[in-house]
Amino acid sequence: MSGGSGHLPYSMRDVGAGGAYNNAKFRHRSRLKAVSTCLRPFTGSNGCFDLEWCILMVIQSLASNSNRYRCGKFTVGKFLSLLMVSGLLYLFLHKSSEGFVSGELHGKEVQDKNVRRAPNIRTFWRKPPRLPPRLPPNEIYKNNSLFQQSPSEWTSRQKKVKEAFEHAWSGYQKYAMGYDELMPLSRRGTDGLGGLGATIVDSLDTAIIMGADDVVSEASKWIEENLMKRISEKGQVNLFETTIRVLGGLLSAYHLSGGDHAQAGDSGIPVTYRKANPERLLEVSKDLADRLLLAFTSSPTAIPLSDVILRDRTAHAAPDGLSSTSEASTLQLEFSYLSRVSGDPKYDREAMKVFEHMQTLPKVEGLVPIYINPYSGQFSGENIRLGSRGDSYYEYLLKVWVQQEEYRDSSLKYLFEMYAEAMRGVRHLLVRKTIPNGLVFVGELPFGRNGEFSPKMDHLVCFLPGTLALGATRGITKKKALESNLLTDEDKENLQLAEDLAKTCVEMYFVTSTGLAPEIAYFHIEGDKEGGPDGGNKSSKYINDIIIKPLDRHNLLRPETVESLFVLHRITEDPKYREWGWQIFQAFEKYTKVDSGGYTSLDDVTSLPPSTRDKMETFFLGETLKYLYLLFDESNVLPLDKYVFNTEAHPLPVMRSAQQSSQSV
Ligand code: DMJ
């Protein structure tokens, strides 16, 4: 791991000078020190546990002392007496040590008699133990048990997340079943997404992953009995929202229920959790996608119109005629997978035309404006940002390339090139550091490359650390990637930026009174005259770095930060990401849980108690709780080199050719 350690400054700070591994103490010992080190286990302080080695040290110490004061009085007889005394001392201490060590290591008496070793004269001639290698600070953080919870602690934390999911579902199920979303405070439902029961479909694969059987039964029963009818009767829906939440949710549940007969065991989800009916899920998916496809086929260009009237099978543009760039470019994972499992290429063909066309458009170092005109096919305006309306364009450039492994080096190579160029643009034009404490953030260019830089970052941008980390290693661990020499300098730079940005995203939580992030933050930079109010947590080191304006103080239970923590934990294996996720989860529990069922959005995260906003977004169940659950899970569950999560956290399998699949078995 040495290759990457130099890039990881946080752990150095986290461990601090006192925590740095110091092996100097093993090198030069006085006689007194050697004896006292040996006795430490018995006096309660943490020290040498290898008593045989300690005895040897005493003998060595006496011998070397004798040598130093060689005065001719150290006879063979005296040496033998000394050896005998030492032997007796060794037997006494060794006997005592067995009970101590077994208790310390296993927490209970070791039953196996074979474990007890008889004193052996050879031990006296054993070399002193090899000193552990000097570890870089980041490795200390990783390997130091003081910083790590036991596996059973993570299992119990994961159980708490599952309970939170069931509590969220119970509120929805009691007061809003069949509506898109729950209003947990007024205890009723609301249809903000076209009336397709969006919370139900968004939640189903989370319930399958968690093994929340009752939710799986209720949700799949509702889908089987109602969704097809709803699709045929309902009016206007947004192409993007319906694709990522409803189509994505159906397809992921289809896959996790065994619909595509995927490689057994790839998902790591027990077969007993598969209780939904995959054939029905696929049938509904196709019906919905056939209607959504009209947004593509009704457009004069490759850029789809933004809305569809489901019952009429018609499509139209948004009132201002424009589509969001992210909306037009965040459809391909879902449509391509549907083509694969249905055998009908039309879905993939239409959706992929968007990227083929966008490839030809002018950009600013790979960065694109947040609007696009479906009638002209051109980007509109100059506003560049990775927050709302821009975000998942960058995410899907990478993820579509990852998903279609078969074509990564051929017809889809251009997607990775567009992604890589865009990330260079981000690093060059949008990344800055705060004063006074140097937090790294991604700002905006509202008036294009020649306009003024805005130090504003939406919480939505916090998807980026996860995407950067995935792009750097393609889903395998950093350790494995380094060992196999797979990381380019650019990959390493992107991974470093991912870690820096993830830190900033969590500080956006920790800087507020509630421990929950605002929707938007501004950052204090050199030369910026515009100050502003802080997050309210005066004990945060970053209280002066982060500005939270009154209209930006709400929290919608969004997932982006915990999404990135999940990906970064899988890739770097650094336990701090789990700890940060746990702190965020506890803040959700404390301030957003509603006793009667569900969780509520907040209006102001900077005041205590926080004022509330009566809405539980579907993505709290579809994404936020799913990512937290997976963050505390084993890494063989939905491994990132075999699964790609759509932007709504619905996992879909990486698609390989038959040859690639047989090679990877
Ligand atoms: C989700 O619907 C998706 O993650 C989307 O890409 C962005 N917004 C919400 C979550 O915040």
XYZ file of C-alpha atoms and ligand atoms in Angstrom:
676
model
C 0.000 0.000 0.000
C 2.937 2.277 0.181
C 2.293 3.614 -3.277
C -0.831 5.432 -2.249
C -0.137 6.386 1.291
C 1.594 9.595 0.434
C -1.658 10.851 -1.007
C -3.701 10.449 2.120
C -3.179 13.386 4.416
C -6.394 13.056 6.446
C -5.363 10.028 8.340
C -2.199 11.750 9.412
C -4.292 14.433 10.988
C -6.799 11.984 12.390
C -4.190 9.843 14.094
C -2.061 12.716 15.283
C 1.559 12.695 16.301
C 0.906 10.636 19.405
C -0.648 7.864 17.349
C 2.248 7.486 14.960
C 3.729 4.031 15.068
C 7.013 4.105 16.919
C 9.195 1.034 16.842
C 12.220 2.762 18.341
C 11.271 1.513 21.794
C 12.052 -2.041 20.724
C 15.604 -1.219 19.776
C 17.622 0.024 22.788
C 16.705 -1.232 26.197
C 18.356 -0.917 29.541
C 18.206 -3.873 31.872
C 15.677 -2.096 34.014
C 13.520 -1.262 31.007
C 13.593 -4.825 29.738
C 12.459 -6.175 33.131
C 9.775 -3.535 33.565
C 8.467 -4.113 30.031
C 8.134 -7.789 30.839
C 6.184 -6.997 33.960
C 3.768 -4.593 32.236
C 1.153 -7.214 31.385
C 0.885 -7.935 35.080
C 0.715 -4.349 36.163
C -2.081 -3.479 33.792
C -0.313 -1.301 31.262
C -0.115 -2.239 27.654
C 3.247 -3.644 26.733
C 5.237 -6.755 25.915
C 3.235 -9.976 25.824
C 5.969 -12.309 24.635
C 7.445 -13.373 27.933
C 9.899 -15.810 26.426
C 11.343 -12.994 24.448
C 11.405 -10.816 27.543
C 13.439 -13.374 29.479
C 15.830 -13.511 26.594
C 16.095 -9.759 26.708
C 16.989 -9.903 30.451
C 19.678 -12.481 29.807
C 21.009 -10.571 26.861
C 20.981 -7.448 28.926
C 22.889 -9.074 31.823
C 25.335 -10.676 29.436
C 26.048 -7.511 27.577
C 26.464 -5.730 30.894
C 28.949 -8.348 32.002
C 30.851 -7.935 28.805
C 31.028 -4.223 29.274
C 32.473 -4.525 32.800
C 34.585 -7.564 32.035
C 36.579 -7.748 35.266
C 37.465 -11.403 35.182
C 34.961 -12.376 37.896
C 32.251 -13.734 35.592
C 32.956 -17.464 35.826
C 31.275 -20.440 34.108
C 29.694 -21.392 37.447
C 28.139 -17.950 37.845
C 26.860 -18.086 34.313
C 25.187 -21.463 34.937
C 23.587 -20.167 38.155
C 22.284 -17.187 36.288
C 20.901 -19.453 33.604
C 19.119 -21.559 36.225
C 17.598 -18.564 37.989
C 16.452 -17.215 34.667
C 14.960 -20.574 33.754
C 12.947 -20.683 36.980
C 11.798 -17.131 36.469
C 10.782 -18.000 32.930
C 8.753 -21.040 34.036
C 6.958 -18.963 36.653
C 6.113 -16.133 34.296
C 5.291 -18.361 31.355
C 2.728 -20.319 33.345
C 1.014 -17.117 34.430
C 1.106 -15.720 30.948
C -0.968 -18.418 29.298
C -4.128 -17.542 31.154
C -3.597 -13.866 30.558
C -3.001 -14.124 26.845
C -5.882 -16.458 26.163
C -8.241 -14.225 28.090
C -7.018 -11.147 26.292
C -7.237 -12.592 22.833
C -10.414 -14.542 22.970
C -12.330 -13.012 25.822
C -12.801 -16.478 27.351
C -10.714 -19.419 28.490
C -9.183 -21.333 25.626
C -10.598 -24.847 25.863
C -8.189 -26.594 23.560
C -5.435 -28.049 25.666
C -3.171 -28.180 22.620
C -2.981 -24.447 22.708
C -0.985 -24.556 25.934
C 2.658 -24.874 25.148
C 5.049 -26.635 27.440
C 8.104 -24.590 28.345
C 10.729 -25.400 25.784
C 14.444 -24.772 26.127
C 14.531 -23.893 22.429
C 12.639 -20.771 23.256
C 15.750 -19.383 24.891
C 17.546 -19.555 21.595
C 14.726 -18.131 19.625
C 15.496 -14.904 17.876
C 13.690 -11.842 19.186
C 10.430 -11.371 17.270
C 10.697 -9.441 14.050
C 9.576 -5.893 14.502
C 6.435 -4.994 12.649
C 7.191 -2.888 9.588
C 6.861 0.847 10.088
C 3.415 1.684 8.773
C 2.435 4.922 7.076
C -0.079 6.926 9.137
C -3.046 6.041 6.977
C -2.399 2.353 7.459
C -2.254 2.889 11.205
C -5.697 4.401 11.055
C -6.918 1.402 9.124
C -5.211 -1.212 11.254
C -5.614 0.353 14.660
C -8.364 -1.466 16.470
C -9.067 1.665 18.521
C -10.551 3.173 15.369
C -12.456 0.112 14.313
C -15.705 -1.361 15.495
C -16.023 -5.119 15.695
C -17.849 -6.908 12.856
C -20.740 -7.624 15.225
C -21.054 -3.899 15.982
C -21.461 -3.199 12.259
C -24.043 -5.964 12.019
C -26.018 -4.398 14.831
C -25.739 -0.930 13.248
C -26.909 -2.410 9.979
C -29.914 -3.858 11.807
C -30.739 -0.351 13.028
C -30.781 0.850 9.408
C -33.149 -1.960 8.474
C -35.410 -0.966 11.381
C -35.333 2.627 10.122
C -36.364 1.412 6.658
C -39.255 -0.569 8.159
C -40.290 2.466 10.198
C -40.223 4.648 7.068
C -42.257 2.077 5.167
C -44.780 1.654 8.014
C -45.645 5.366 7.885
C -46.016 5.267 4.119
C -48.005 2.049 4.204
C -50.402 3.305 6.924
C -51.094 6.768 5.565
C -50.073 6.963 1.917
C -50.155 3.511 0.281
C -50.511 3.969 -3.481
C -49.476 7.642 -3.448
C -46.109 8.745 -4.696
C -44.925 10.100 -1.346
C -45.785 10.293 2.332
C -46.387 13.566 4.166
C -45.424 12.128 7.543
C -46.536 15.040 9.733
C -49.981 15.469 8.234
C -50.208 11.691 7.792
C -51.361 11.579 4.227
C -50.103 10.887 0.759
C -49.273 13.146 -2.154
C -48.698 12.561 -5.864
C -45.749 14.661 -6.923
C -44.367 12.242 -9.490
C -47.352 11.407 -11.684
C -49.191 8.976 -9.419
C -47.373 5.697 -10.086
C -46.893 4.800 -6.414
C -43.259 5.906 -6.689
C -42.302 5.144 -3.063
C -43.409 1.542 -3.515
C -41.342 0.920 -6.623
C -38.349 2.874 -5.324
C -38.398 0.784 -2.108
C -38.809 -2.725 -3.483
C -35.180 -3.581 -4.239
C -34.050 -2.032 -0.927
C -36.485 -4.372 0.832
C -35.130 -7.353 -1.148
C -31.531 -6.418 -0.295
C -32.362 -6.047 3.405
C -34.513 -9.168 3.546
C -37.470 -7.071 4.782
C -39.954 -9.761 3.781
C -43.180 -8.017 4.743
C -42.248 -4.964 2.710
C -41.281 -7.152 -0.264
C -44.688 -8.887 -0.109
C -46.703 -5.668 0.258
C -44.778 -3.776 -2.389
C -44.732 -6.519 -5.007
C -48.406 -7.314 -4.441
C -49.289 -3.646 -5.026
C -47.144 -3.493 -8.163
C -48.581 -6.698 -9.592
C -52.161 -5.633 -8.952
C -52.078 -1.883 -9.667
C -49.122 -0.525 -11.562
C -50.042 -1.612 -15.088
C -53.467 -0.012 -14.693
C -51.978 3.187 -13.298
C -49.568 3.437 -16.224
C -52.425 3.193 -18.691
C -54.554 5.793 -16.884
C -52.187 8.432 -15.563
C -51.282 11.685 -17.265
C -48.066 13.647 -17.376
C -44.825 12.247 -15.993
C -41.264 13.463 -16.253
C -39.162 11.161 -18.440
C -36.075 11.311 -16.208
C -37.775 10.895 -12.809
C -39.957 8.047 -14.063
C -37.017 6.278 -15.667
C -34.615 6.462 -12.715
C -37.144 5.759 -9.957
C -39.867 3.587 -11.482
C -38.269 1.841 -14.466
C -34.944 1.543 -12.609
C -36.690 0.191 -9.502
C -38.678 -2.383 -11.480
C -35.638 -3.612 -13.405
C -33.434 -3.894 -10.352
C -36.125 -5.841 -8.488
C -36.518 -8.014 -11.603
C -32.814 -8.811 -11.557
C -32.581 -9.356 -7.789
C -35.594 -11.681 -7.980
C -33.700 -13.932 -10.360
C -35.422 -12.710 -13.544
C -32.392 -12.741 -15.800
C -30.971 -15.950 -14.317
C -27.770 -14.050 -13.582
C -24.681 -15.764 -12.303
C -25.791 -17.397 -9.056
C -24.263 -15.701 -6.065
C -23.002 -12.618 -7.904
C -25.275 -10.303 -5.947
C -24.509 -11.842 -2.557
C -28.231 -11.564 -1.716
C -29.668 -14.789 -0.282
C -32.038 -16.564 -2.678
C -34.651 -16.709 0.091
C -35.003 -12.922 -0.150
C -36.342 -13.207 -3.697
C -40.072 -13.071 -3.282
C -41.238 -10.798 -6.079
C -42.502 -12.132 -9.405
C -39.852 -11.280 -12.029
C -41.986 -12.017 -15.118
C -44.609 -9.554 -14.013
C -41.963 -6.939 -13.190
C -40.522 -7.262 -16.701
C -43.945 -7.046 -18.305
C -44.723 -3.803 -16.452
C -41.257 -2.439 -17.271
C -41.777 -2.955 -20.990
C -45.192 -1.336 -20.976
C -43.848 1.698 -19.146
C -40.723 1.972 -21.315
C -42.769 1.714 -24.521
C -44.659 4.832 -23.478
C -41.548 6.653 -22.276
C -39.874 5.900 -25.578
C -42.213 8.445 -27.179
C -40.139 11.220 -25.632
C -37.299 10.111 -27.884
C -39.236 9.300 -31.025
C -41.286 12.542 -30.884
C -38.179 14.714 -30.776
C -36.718 16.122 -33.996
C -33.204 15.511 -32.584
C -31.474 12.845 -30.513
C -32.360 14.791 -27.353
C -35.649 13.528 -25.864
C -38.516 15.802 -24.844
C -38.809 16.117 -21.097
C -42.373 14.881 -20.444
C -44.737 12.108 -21.477
C -48.524 11.825 -21.154
C -48.775 8.160 -20.319
C -52.427 7.501 -21.143
C -52.288 9.375 -24.470
C -48.927 7.994 -25.507
C -47.721 11.486 -26.392
C -44.679 13.528 -25.396
C -43.940 17.217 -25.076
C -41.151 19.568 -24.060
C -41.046 21.543 -20.815
C -42.831 24.947 -20.960
C -39.604 26.800 -21.790
C -38.791 24.228 -24.448
C -35.602 23.113 -22.722
C -34.487 19.822 -21.207
C -32.012 19.577 -18.346
C -28.711 18.179 -19.539
C -28.622 15.654 -16.704
C -32.171 14.526 -17.419
C -31.526 13.778 -21.101
C -28.342 11.889 -20.288
C -29.512 9.841 -17.314
C -31.670 7.187 -18.981
C -29.195 4.858 -20.637
C -28.380 2.353 -17.878
C -32.064 1.528 -17.565
C -32.952 1.422 -21.266
C -29.857 -0.570 -22.207
C -30.487 -3.168 -19.518
C -34.103 -3.462 -20.649
C -32.927 -4.165 -24.197
C -30.613 -6.836 -22.886
C -33.288 -8.678 -20.896
C -36.192 -8.168 -23.306
C -34.158 -8.933 -26.403
C -35.521 -5.789 -28.066
C -32.731 -3.373 -29.113
C -34.988 -0.319 -29.553
C -34.657 0.903 -25.962
C -30.875 0.891 -26.012
C -30.735 2.369 -29.507
C -32.850 5.428 -28.682
C -31.212 6.137 -25.337
C -27.658 5.793 -26.606
C -28.301 8.279 -29.415
C -28.198 10.989 -26.744
C -24.553 10.323 -25.888
C -23.563 9.778 -29.507
C -24.981 13.216 -30.243
C -23.563 14.918 -27.138
C -20.142 13.640 -28.087
C -20.239 15.965 -31.100
C -21.224 19.140 -29.203
C -18.741 21.853 -28.130
C -17.759 21.783 -24.466
C -15.624 23.719 -22.007
C -12.796 21.330 -21.163
C -15.329 18.520 -21.156
C -17.817 20.483 -19.033
C -21.294 21.251 -20.373
C -24.077 23.793 -19.713
C -27.004 22.558 -17.622
C -29.663 23.015 -20.335
C -30.081 21.502 -23.769
C -32.659 22.284 -26.438
C -34.361 19.176 -27.878
C -35.446 21.097 -31.002
C -31.986 22.339 -31.964
C -30.005 19.621 -30.244
C -27.640 22.325 -28.866
C -26.699 23.175 -25.301
C -28.427 26.282 -24.060
C -26.863 29.055 -21.930
C -23.474 28.927 -20.266
C -24.258 27.845 -16.741
C -21.870 25.057 -15.772
C -22.237 23.125 -12.536
C -22.153 19.608 -11.156
C -25.189 20.243 -8.961
C -28.820 20.270 -10.037
C -29.467 19.722 -13.765
C -25.806 18.922 -14.439
C -24.863 16.177 -11.952
C -25.756 12.800 -13.403
C -24.571 13.677 -16.944
C -21.048 13.090 -15.572
C -22.174 10.100 -13.517
C -23.703 8.261 -16.496
C -20.790 8.952 -18.851
C -18.801 6.717 -16.543
C -21.479 4.274 -15.429
C -22.792 3.412 -18.895
C -19.210 2.672 -19.906
C -18.798 0.513 -16.772
C -22.107 -1.275 -17.355
C -21.353 -2.452 -20.886
C -18.060 -4.158 -20.180
C -18.189 -5.854 -23.532
C -17.798 -2.556 -25.383
C -15.473 -0.661 -23.042
C -12.506 -0.854 -25.363
C -14.434 -0.520 -28.604
C -17.668 1.297 -29.441
C -18.110 2.855 -25.979
C -14.548 3.980 -25.411
C -15.628 7.539 -26.219
C -17.767 7.627 -23.062
C -14.795 7.080 -20.794
C -12.826 9.652 -22.766
C -15.635 12.204 -22.328
C -15.732 11.389 -18.612
C -11.959 11.662 -18.191
C -11.840 14.977 -20.051
C -14.685 16.328 -17.921
C -12.898 15.356 -14.705
C -9.783 17.150 -15.914
C -12.047 20.168 -16.514
C -13.457 19.850 -12.987
C -9.987 19.749 -11.483
C -8.799 22.676 -13.572
C -11.804 25.008 -13.510
C -14.056 24.118 -10.591
C -11.994 22.767 -7.685
C -10.909 25.287 -5.043
C -9.864 25.307 -1.381
C -11.476 27.210 1.465
C -9.929 29.576 3.929
C -8.919 29.255 6.670
C -8.820 25.446 6.747
C -8.354 24.239 3.186
C -11.483 22.195 2.523
C -11.599 21.096 -1.114
C -14.874 21.816 -2.921
C -16.351 22.000 -6.432
C -17.790 25.415 -7.318
C -19.758 26.680 -10.311
C -19.312 28.812 -13.426
C -22.776 30.391 -13.800
C -21.630 32.557 -16.708
C -19.324 30.102 -18.419
C -15.557 29.855 -18.425
C -15.022 33.621 -18.767
C -17.480 34.550 -16.038
C -16.905 34.793 -12.315
C -16.370 31.631 -10.251
C -19.103 30.973 -7.674
C -18.021 29.174 -4.465
C -21.382 27.422 -4.213
C -21.842 23.683 -3.967
C -25.163 21.832 -3.916
C -25.413 18.785 -1.692
C -26.193 17.015 -4.978
C -22.495 17.417 -5.932
C -21.645 14.928 -3.189
C -22.352 12.097 -5.658
C -19.006 13.025 -7.243
C -16.606 11.416 -4.728
C -18.263 8.048 -5.341
C -18.164 8.457 -9.097
C -14.515 9.547 -9.050
C -13.537 6.561 -6.912
C -15.431 4.152 -9.153
C -13.801 5.690 -12.227
C -10.342 5.326 -10.701
C -10.436 1.603 -9.877
C -13.472 0.435 -11.905
C -14.935 -0.997 -8.718
C -12.066 -3.083 -7.352
C -10.287 -2.115 -4.134
C -7.521 0.462 -4.241
C -5.201 -2.126 -2.690
C -5.841 -4.618 -5.468
C -5.574 -1.927 -8.137
C -2.210 -0.773 -6.752
C -0.895 -4.302 -6.421
C -1.810 -4.990 -10.043
C -0.349 -1.663 -11.121
C -3.660 -0.621 -12.660
C -3.852 3.001 -11.521
C -2.605 5.760 -13.791
C -1.444 9.047 -12.281
C -4.762 10.517 -13.316
C -6.664 7.710 -11.561
C -4.665 8.441 -8.396
C -5.405 12.130 -8.677
C -9.107 11.447 -9.117
C -9.106 9.102 -6.146
C -7.391 11.713 -4.018
C -9.949 14.306 -5.100
C -12.707 11.826 -4.233
C -11.352 11.489 -0.686
C -10.928 15.257 -0.303
C -14.448 15.965 -1.511
C -15.993 13.252 0.655
C -14.420 14.942 3.668
C -15.949 18.271 2.624
C -19.348 16.644 2.160
C -19.331 15.209 5.675
C -18.129 18.505 7.116
C -21.242 20.040 5.533
C -23.141 17.781 7.977
C -20.922 18.207 11.016
C -20.866 22.006 10.765
C -24.596 22.339 11.465
C -26.458 22.254 14.764
C -28.352 19.110 13.751
C -25.452 17.249 12.144
C -27.403 17.215 8.869
C -26.285 18.955 5.683
C -28.073 21.870 4.080
C -29.274 21.650 0.475
C -26.625 24.179 -0.623
C -23.420 25.465 0.943
C -21.148 28.383 0.050
C -17.467 28.269 0.832
C -15.250 31.006 2.125
C -12.401 31.635 -0.341
C -9.521 34.060 -0.642
C -10.645 37.454 -1.939
C -14.342 36.687 -1.477
C -15.959 39.653 0.232
C -19.318 38.010 0.609
C -19.561 36.441 4.069
C -22.664 34.827 5.473
C -24.211 32.911 8.335
C -22.683 29.678 9.595
C -24.105 26.247 10.286
C -24.576 26.712 14.021
C -22.164 24.101 15.370
C -19.605 26.385 16.969
C -17.337 23.498 17.879
C -16.766 22.555 14.244
C -13.286 23.377 12.995
C -14.868 24.462 9.715
C -17.409 26.914 11.112
C -15.718 29.784 9.261
C -15.092 27.843 6.049
C -18.713 26.952 5.316
C -21.488 29.515 4.816
C -25.143 28.476 4.859
C -27.617 31.046 3.564
C -31.144 31.219 5.003
C -32.890 29.894 1.876
C -30.516 26.933 1.564
C -30.930 25.475 5.044
C -33.327 22.650 4.211
C -32.526 18.944 4.123
C -34.580 16.603 1.942
C -33.112 13.344 3.335
C -30.853 13.192 0.297
C -28.461 10.293 -0.340
C -25.427 11.702 -2.182
C -22.987 11.866 0.731
C -23.754 8.419 2.114
C -23.651 7.087 -1.449
C -20.075 8.332 -1.763
C -19.157 7.019 1.687
C -20.377 3.583 0.626
C -18.342 3.593 -2.597
C -15.237 5.017 -0.917
C -15.412 2.488 1.888
C -15.639 -0.368 -0.600
C -12.715 0.987 -2.610
C -10.303 2.305 0.031
C -11.409 -0.038 2.873
C -10.853 2.876 5.247
C -13.109 2.497 8.322
C -13.541 6.246 8.746
C -16.145 6.222 5.968
C -18.299 3.808 7.935
C -17.926 5.900 11.101
C -18.945 9.053 9.249
C -21.969 7.238 7.788
C -22.965 6.066 11.241
C -22.848 9.639 12.585
C -25.037 10.844 9.728
C -27.506 8.013 10.300
C -27.766 8.905 13.986
C -28.534 12.525 13.095
C -31.341 11.369 10.763
C -32.684 9.234 13.606
C -32.548 12.071 16.083
C -34.048 14.883 14.058
C -36.102 13.455 11.204
C -37.851 10.376 12.625
C -41.606 10.784 13.084
C -43.095 8.651 15.869
C -46.245 7.738 13.989
C -44.210 6.409 11.058
C -41.887 7.790 8.410
C -39.133 10.403 8.394
C -39.557 14.063 7.565
C -37.527 16.561 5.571
C -36.267 19.593 7.490
C -36.632 23.280 6.756
C -33.640 24.437 8.754
C -30.712 22.251 9.777
C -28.956 25.091 11.570
C -31.452 25.631 14.386
C -32.512 23.483 17.321
C -35.039 22.019 17.321
C -35.027 22.127 13.515
C -38.156 23.315 11.742
C -39.656 20.611 9.571
C -40.905 20.244 5.997
C -43.696 17.702 5.727
C -42.357 15.294 3.097
C -40.607 11.935 2.939
C -38.947 11.732 -0.469
C -38.978 8.348 -2.211
C -35.191 8.372 -2.417
C -34.896 8.166 1.367
C -36.039 4.521 1.065
C -34.663 3.912 -2.416
C -31.220 5.406 -1.862
C -30.266 6.898 1.509
C -31.161 3.926 3.689
C -29.985 1.431 1.057
C -26.524 2.991 0.857
C -26.247 3.166 4.647
C -27.256 -0.487 4.918
C -24.704 -1.496 2.285
C -22.025 0.688 3.891
C -22.279 -1.519 6.988
C -22.512 -4.743 4.968
C -19.913 -7.194 3.684
C -18.150 -6.216 0.478
C -19.327 -9.312 -1.382
C -22.888 -7.969 -1.392
C -23.462 -6.215 -4.728
C -19.711 -5.931 -5.479
C -18.853 -2.795 -7.399
C -17.009 -4.589 -10.182
C -20.116 -6.642 -10.954
C -22.880 -4.120 -10.273
C -23.546 -0.579 -11.287
C -26.020 1.520 -9.317
C -28.283 3.763 -11.342
C -28.566 7.357 -10.148
C -31.472 6.334 -7.908
C -29.377 3.550 -6.291
C -31.023 0.687 -8.151
C -28.301 -1.903 -8.779
C -28.101 -3.405 -12.260
C -25.600 -6.069 -13.309
C -22.522 -5.199 -15.331
C -23.226 -6.737 -18.730
C -20.519 -8.986 -20.104
C -20.158 -11.042 -23.235
C -20.506 -14.801 -22.809
C -16.731 -15.036 -23.168
C -16.053 -12.428 -20.466
C -18.484 -14.156 -18.109
C -16.844 -17.533 -18.558
C -13.395 -15.996 -17.997
C -14.437 -14.361 -14.743
C -15.858 -17.566 -13.219
C -32.373 11.293 -6.829
O -33.577 11.257 -7.462
C -31.255 10.933 -7.745
O -30.140 10.588 -6.997
C -30.915 12.042 -8.694
O -29.816 11.729 -9.501
C -30.604 13.293 -7.936
N -31.614 13.615 -6.995
C -32.209 12.627 -6.165
C -31.590 12.452 -4.818
O -31.125 13.557 -4.206
